[in-house]
Amino acid sequence: MDLVRDVLDKQVIDREQVKIGKVDGLVAELRTGNPPRIVAIELGSIALARRLGARPGLWMAALSARLGGKRHSEPHRIAWNKVRDVGIDIQFDIDVRETAIFDWQNWLRDHVVGRIPGAG
């Protein structure tokens, strides 16, 4: 498997076929005498900013922590052992409703979009 071609920037879906986002980063475990092993994927603005360099990643992490608290100071991670299928989309054996991935979207829906006349 070519990780960059087959995984990075692919759509992630949960077990209920809910689109979660795109793979923004990969987490590898370095092992002495063995090749690296992928242990998780990362999603979200922090992981995406880290692809631009250390400084943008730090800025985005600080902004996310300031707006959402410590819980949002790291990218969202999904363990690689939760992969069900790698195809056009990458399906994980998780329920996105049990994660913090949609916290921002839910907050915006409840506090901003829901107050726009005719949007609800």
XYZ file of N, CA and C in Angstrom:
360
model
N 0.845 -1.175 0.000
C 0.000 0.000 0.000
C 0.888 1.235 0.000
N 0.604 2.180 -0.863
C 1.284 3.465 -0.898
C 0.476 4.412 -0.015
N 0.983 4.707 1.176
C 0.204 5.461 2.159
C -0.211 6.841 1.676
N 0.700 7.534 0.998
C 0.360 8.874 0.540
C -0.754 8.796 -0.504
N -0.638 7.904 -1.451
C -1.637 7.776 -2.507
C -2.947 7.175 -2.001
N -2.860 6.139 -1.174
C -4.036 5.361 -0.792
C -4.739 5.829 0.477
N -4.090 6.673 1.287
C -4.688 7.048 2.572
C -4.786 8.564 2.759
N -3.685 9.287 2.592
C -3.674 10.723 2.868
C -4.686 11.455 1.982
N -5.469 12.329 2.574
C -6.496 13.142 1.927
C -7.724 12.357 1.471
N -7.846 11.100 1.872
C -9.038 10.322 1.532
C -10.160 10.632 2.513
N -11.390 10.479 2.043
C -12.577 10.683 2.879
C -12.653 9.589 3.937
N -12.969 9.964 5.168
C -13.133 9.023 6.273
C -14.622 8.927 6.590
N -15.103 7.698 6.725
C -16.493 7.467 7.093
C -16.545 6.529 8.294
N -17.609 6.678 9.088
C -17.761 5.791 10.246
C -18.574 4.562 9.861
N -18.887 3.727 10.823
C -19.596 2.466 10.537
C -21.008 2.688 10.013
N -21.560 3.894 10.235
C -22.904 4.221 9.758
C -22.868 4.988 8.439
N -21.691 5.028 7.797
C -21.483 5.726 6.524
C -21.563 7.253 6.648
N -21.363 7.786 7.856
C -21.343 9.231 8.067
C -19.954 9.748 7.696
N -19.920 10.762 6.838
C -18.643 11.360 6.452
C -18.101 12.159 7.625
N -16.858 11.846 8.003
C -16.241 12.481 9.163
C -15.307 13.613 8.747
N -14.599 13.440 7.675
C -13.607 14.401 7.221
C -12.608 13.685 6.341
N -11.453 14.294 6.168
C -10.405 13.699 5.344
C -9.186 13.417 6.200
N -8.410 12.433 5.791
C -7.175 12.096 6.504
C -6.191 13.236 6.295
N -5.833 13.917 7.389
C -4.902 15.040 7.320
C -3.500 14.668 7.775
N -3.355 13.541 8.461
C -2.036 13.127 8.929
C -2.015 11.660 9.290
N -0.807 11.127 9.342
C -0.587 9.732 9.721
C 0.336 9.703 10.929
N 0.076 8.799 11.850
C 0.922 8.634 13.032
C 1.606 7.284 12.913
N 2.938 7.314 12.928
C 3.715 6.079 12.786
C 4.482 5.793 14.074
N 4.656 4.516 14.336
C 5.460 4.065 15.468
C 6.802 3.613 14.908
N 7.890 4.188 15.410
C 9.224 3.787 14.979
C 9.686 2.623 15.841
N 10.137 1.563 15.173
C 10.545 0.353 15.889
C 11.967 -0.014 15.491
N 12.819 -0.217 16.464
C 14.209 -0.572 16.220
C 14.303 -1.900 15.470
N 14.998 -1.879 14.356
C 15.207 -3.102 13.585
C 14.035 -3.524 12.721
N 12.938 -2.780 12.765
C 11.745 -3.081 11.967
C 11.285 -1.820 11.253
N 10.526 -1.984 10.171
C 10.005 -0.792 9.502
C 8.976 -0.076 10.376
N 8.759 1.215 10.137
C 7.730 1.936 10.893
C 6.363 1.294 10.678
N 5.488 1.479 11.654
C 4.138 0.919 11.581
C 3.138 2.047 11.824
N 2.119 2.140 10.970
C 1.074 3.148 11.134
C 0.183 2.726 12.291
N -0.029 3.641 13.248
C -0.852 3.327 14.415
C -2.138 4.147 14.469
N -2.192 5.261 13.721
C -3.396 6.095 13.750
C -3.401 7.052 12.569
N -4.585 7.591 12.311
C -4.693 8.714 11.386
C -5.101 9.923 12.201
N -4.831 11.105 11.658
C -5.244 12.343 12.310
C -6.140 13.128 11.373
N -7.136 13.782 11.971
C -8.075 14.617 11.232
C -8.128 15.988 11.882
N -8.465 16.987 11.108
C -8.732 18.303 11.670
C -7.715 19.352 11.290
N -8.054 20.581 11.669
C -7.259 21.737 11.271
C -5.837 21.718 11.830
N -5.635 21.162 12.997
C -4.285 21.125 13.574
C -3.385 20.219 12.743
N -3.869 19.027 12.416
C -3.079 18.099 11.600
C -2.817 18.693 10.225
N -3.811 19.342 9.647
C -3.643 19.957 8.337
C -2.622 21.089 8.402
N -2.683 21.907 9.450
C -1.723 23.006 9.609
C -0.302 22.474 9.806
N -0.157 21.355 10.498
C 1.174 20.766 10.700
C 1.824 20.361 9.384
N 1.010 20.060 8.377
C 1.559 19.716 7.073
C 2.251 20.916 6.431
N 1.896 22.111 6.869
C 2.526 23.327 6.363
C 3.801 23.672 7.124
N 4.010 23.035 8.275
C 5.207 23.284 9.065
C 4.886 23.319 10.549
N 5.937 23.344 11.345
C 5.775 23.320 12.795
C 5.068 24.573 13.308
N 5.441 25.727 12.798
C 4.860 26.977 13.301
C 3.353 27.075 13.029
N 2.891 26.825 11.795
C 1.428 26.846 11.587
C 0.696 25.827 12.466
N 1.311 24.668 12.689
C 0.705 23.663 13.555
C 0.564 24.146 14.990
N 1.603 24.811 15.495
C 1.555 25.360 16.853
C 0.520 26.467 16.973
N 0.444 27.334 15.967
C -0.544 28.414 15.987
C -1.963 27.858 16.008
N -2.217 26.863 15.152
C -3.561 26.298 15.081
C -3.912 25.575 16.380
N -2.940 24.870 16.974
C -3.184 24.179 18.241
C -3.507 25.190 19.345
N -2.773 26.300 19.372
C -3.023 27.334 20.381
C -4.401 27.966 20.185
N -4.756 28.247 18.941
C -6.063 28.829 18.656
C -7.189 27.868 19.037
N -7.037 26.603 18.677
C -8.056 25.601 18.997
C -8.211 25.426 20.502
N -7.091 25.432 21.230
C -7.146 25.297 22.687
C -7.813 26.515 23.315
N -7.523 27.681 22.764
C -8.121 28.899 23.320
C -9.627 28.928 23.099
N -10.057 28.483 21.935
C -11.486 28.521 21.614
C -12.256 27.345 22.203
N -11.625 26.166 22.243
C -12.362 24.975 22.651
C -11.866 24.282 23.896
N -10.803 24.800 24.501
C -10.255 24.173 25.692
C -9.213 23.118 25.360
N -8.603 22.580 26.394
C -7.514 21.619 26.241
C -7.911 20.413 25.391
N -9.179 20.011 25.480
C -9.665 18.859 24.722
C -9.436 19.021 23.217
N -9.404 20.265 22.742
C -9.265 20.536 21.312
C -7.860 21.011 20.929
N -6.871 20.807 21.806
C -5.513 21.278 21.527
C -4.684 20.267 20.730
N -5.241 19.112 20.445
C -4.566 18.075 19.657
C -5.472 17.664 18.510
N -4.881 17.152 17.411
C -5.728 16.664 16.319
C -6.563 15.469 16.772
N -7.659 15.241 16.081
C -8.475 14.057 16.353
C -7.734 12.852 15.802
N -7.606 11.813 16.609
C -6.915 10.592 16.182
C -7.869 9.418 16.191
N -7.717 8.589 15.160
C -8.468 7.339 15.088
C -7.447 6.227 14.920
N -7.496 5.249 15.796
C -6.535 4.140 15.766
C -6.636 3.371 14.454
N -5.480 3.020 13.901
C -5.417 2.297 12.638
C -6.096 0.925 12.744
N -6.093 0.334 13.936
C -6.723 -0.990 14.074
C -8.248 -0.921 13.973
N -8.809 0.279 13.852
C -10.250 0.452 13.658
C -10.625 0.498 12.172
N -9.638 0.360 11.270
C -9.928 0.384 9.826
C -10.737 -0.845 9.444
N -11.832 -0.614 8.746
C -12.651 -1.711 8.202
C -12.323 -1.950 6.739
N -12.151 -0.834 5.981
C -11.938 -0.956 4.548
C -11.212 0.275 4.032
N -10.249 0.053 3.130
C -9.583 1.140 2.423
C -9.936 0.984 0.958
N -10.766 1.880 0.467
C -11.187 1.878 -0.930
C -11.215 3.311 -1.395
N -12.300 3.694 -2.053
C -12.461 5.100 -2.430
C -12.505 5.941 -1.163
N -13.227 5.469 -0.166
C -13.248 6.077 1.164
C -12.556 5.123 2.129
N -12.204 5.638 3.292
C -11.635 4.794 4.340
C -12.690 4.667 5.426
N -13.154 3.447 5.623
C -14.203 3.220 6.616
C -13.570 2.722 7.914
N -13.962 3.373 9.020
C -13.489 3.001 10.346
C -14.635 2.433 11.161
N -14.312 1.516 12.048
C -15.297 0.907 12.931
C -15.446 1.768 14.184
N -15.982 2.979 13.989
C -16.259 3.898 15.092
C -17.624 4.531 14.838
N -18.177 5.152 15.858
C -19.390 5.945 15.728
C -18.987 7.386 16.001
N -19.058 8.235 14.986
C -18.585 9.607 15.123
C -19.323 10.358 16.228
N -20.555 9.953 16.550
C -21.315 10.624 17.611
C -20.687 10.411 18.982
N -19.823 9.409 19.115
C -19.155 9.130 20.392
C -17.787 9.805 20.487
N -17.479 10.694 19.532
C -16.203 11.401 19.527
C -16.442 12.899 19.634
N -15.363 13.661 19.697
C -15.445 15.123 19.739
C -15.251 15.741 18.362
N -15.212 14.916 17.318
C -14.890 15.408 15.981
C -15.876 16.466 15.499
N -17.159 16.315 15.788
C -18.166 17.264 15.305
C -18.504 18.357 16.315
N -17.742 18.507 17.381
C -18.043 19.525 18.395
C -18.205 20.922 17.795
N -17.259 21.325 16.938
C -17.327 22.670 16.357
C -18.564 22.825 15.482
N -18.825 21.828 14.643
C -19.984 21.902 13.754
C -21.281 21.969 14.559
N -21.365 21.170 15.599
C -22.568 21.186 16.437
C -22.746 22.540 17.122
N -21.646 23.119 17.613
C -21.714 24.420 18.274
C -22.181 25.486 17.286
N -21.593 25.491 16.084
C -21.991 26.470 15.062
C -23.462 26.313 14.689
N -23.921 25.068 14.531
C -25.317 24.814 14.194
C -26.243 25.364 15.280
N -25.892 25.108 16.544
C -26.756 25.500 17.660
C -26.710 26.989 17.971
N -25.550 27.628 17.821
C -25.387 29.003 18.269
C -25.352 30.045 17.152
N -25.106 29.629 15.933
C -25.009 30.604 14.843
C -26.062 30.323 13.780
N -25.933 29.193 13.105
C -26.839 28.874 11.994
C -28.277 28.774 12.481
N -28.491 28.186 13.629
C -29.845 28.029 14.161
C -30.550 29.341 14.468
N -29.800 30.434 14.574
C -30.385 31.748 14.870
C -30.665 32.563 13.617
N -30.273 32.053 12.466
C -30.542 32.755 11.211
C -31.980 32.452 10.793
N -32.783 33.465 10.597
C -34.173 33.227 10.205
C -34.272 32.397 8.923
N -35.061 31.355 8.960
C -35.255 30.489 7.800
C -34.205 29.414 7.622
N -33.151 29.420 8.441
C -32.086 28.422 8.297
C -32.372 27.155 9.079
N -33.250 27.210 10.036
C -33.497 26.073 10.913
C -34.478 25.157 10.347
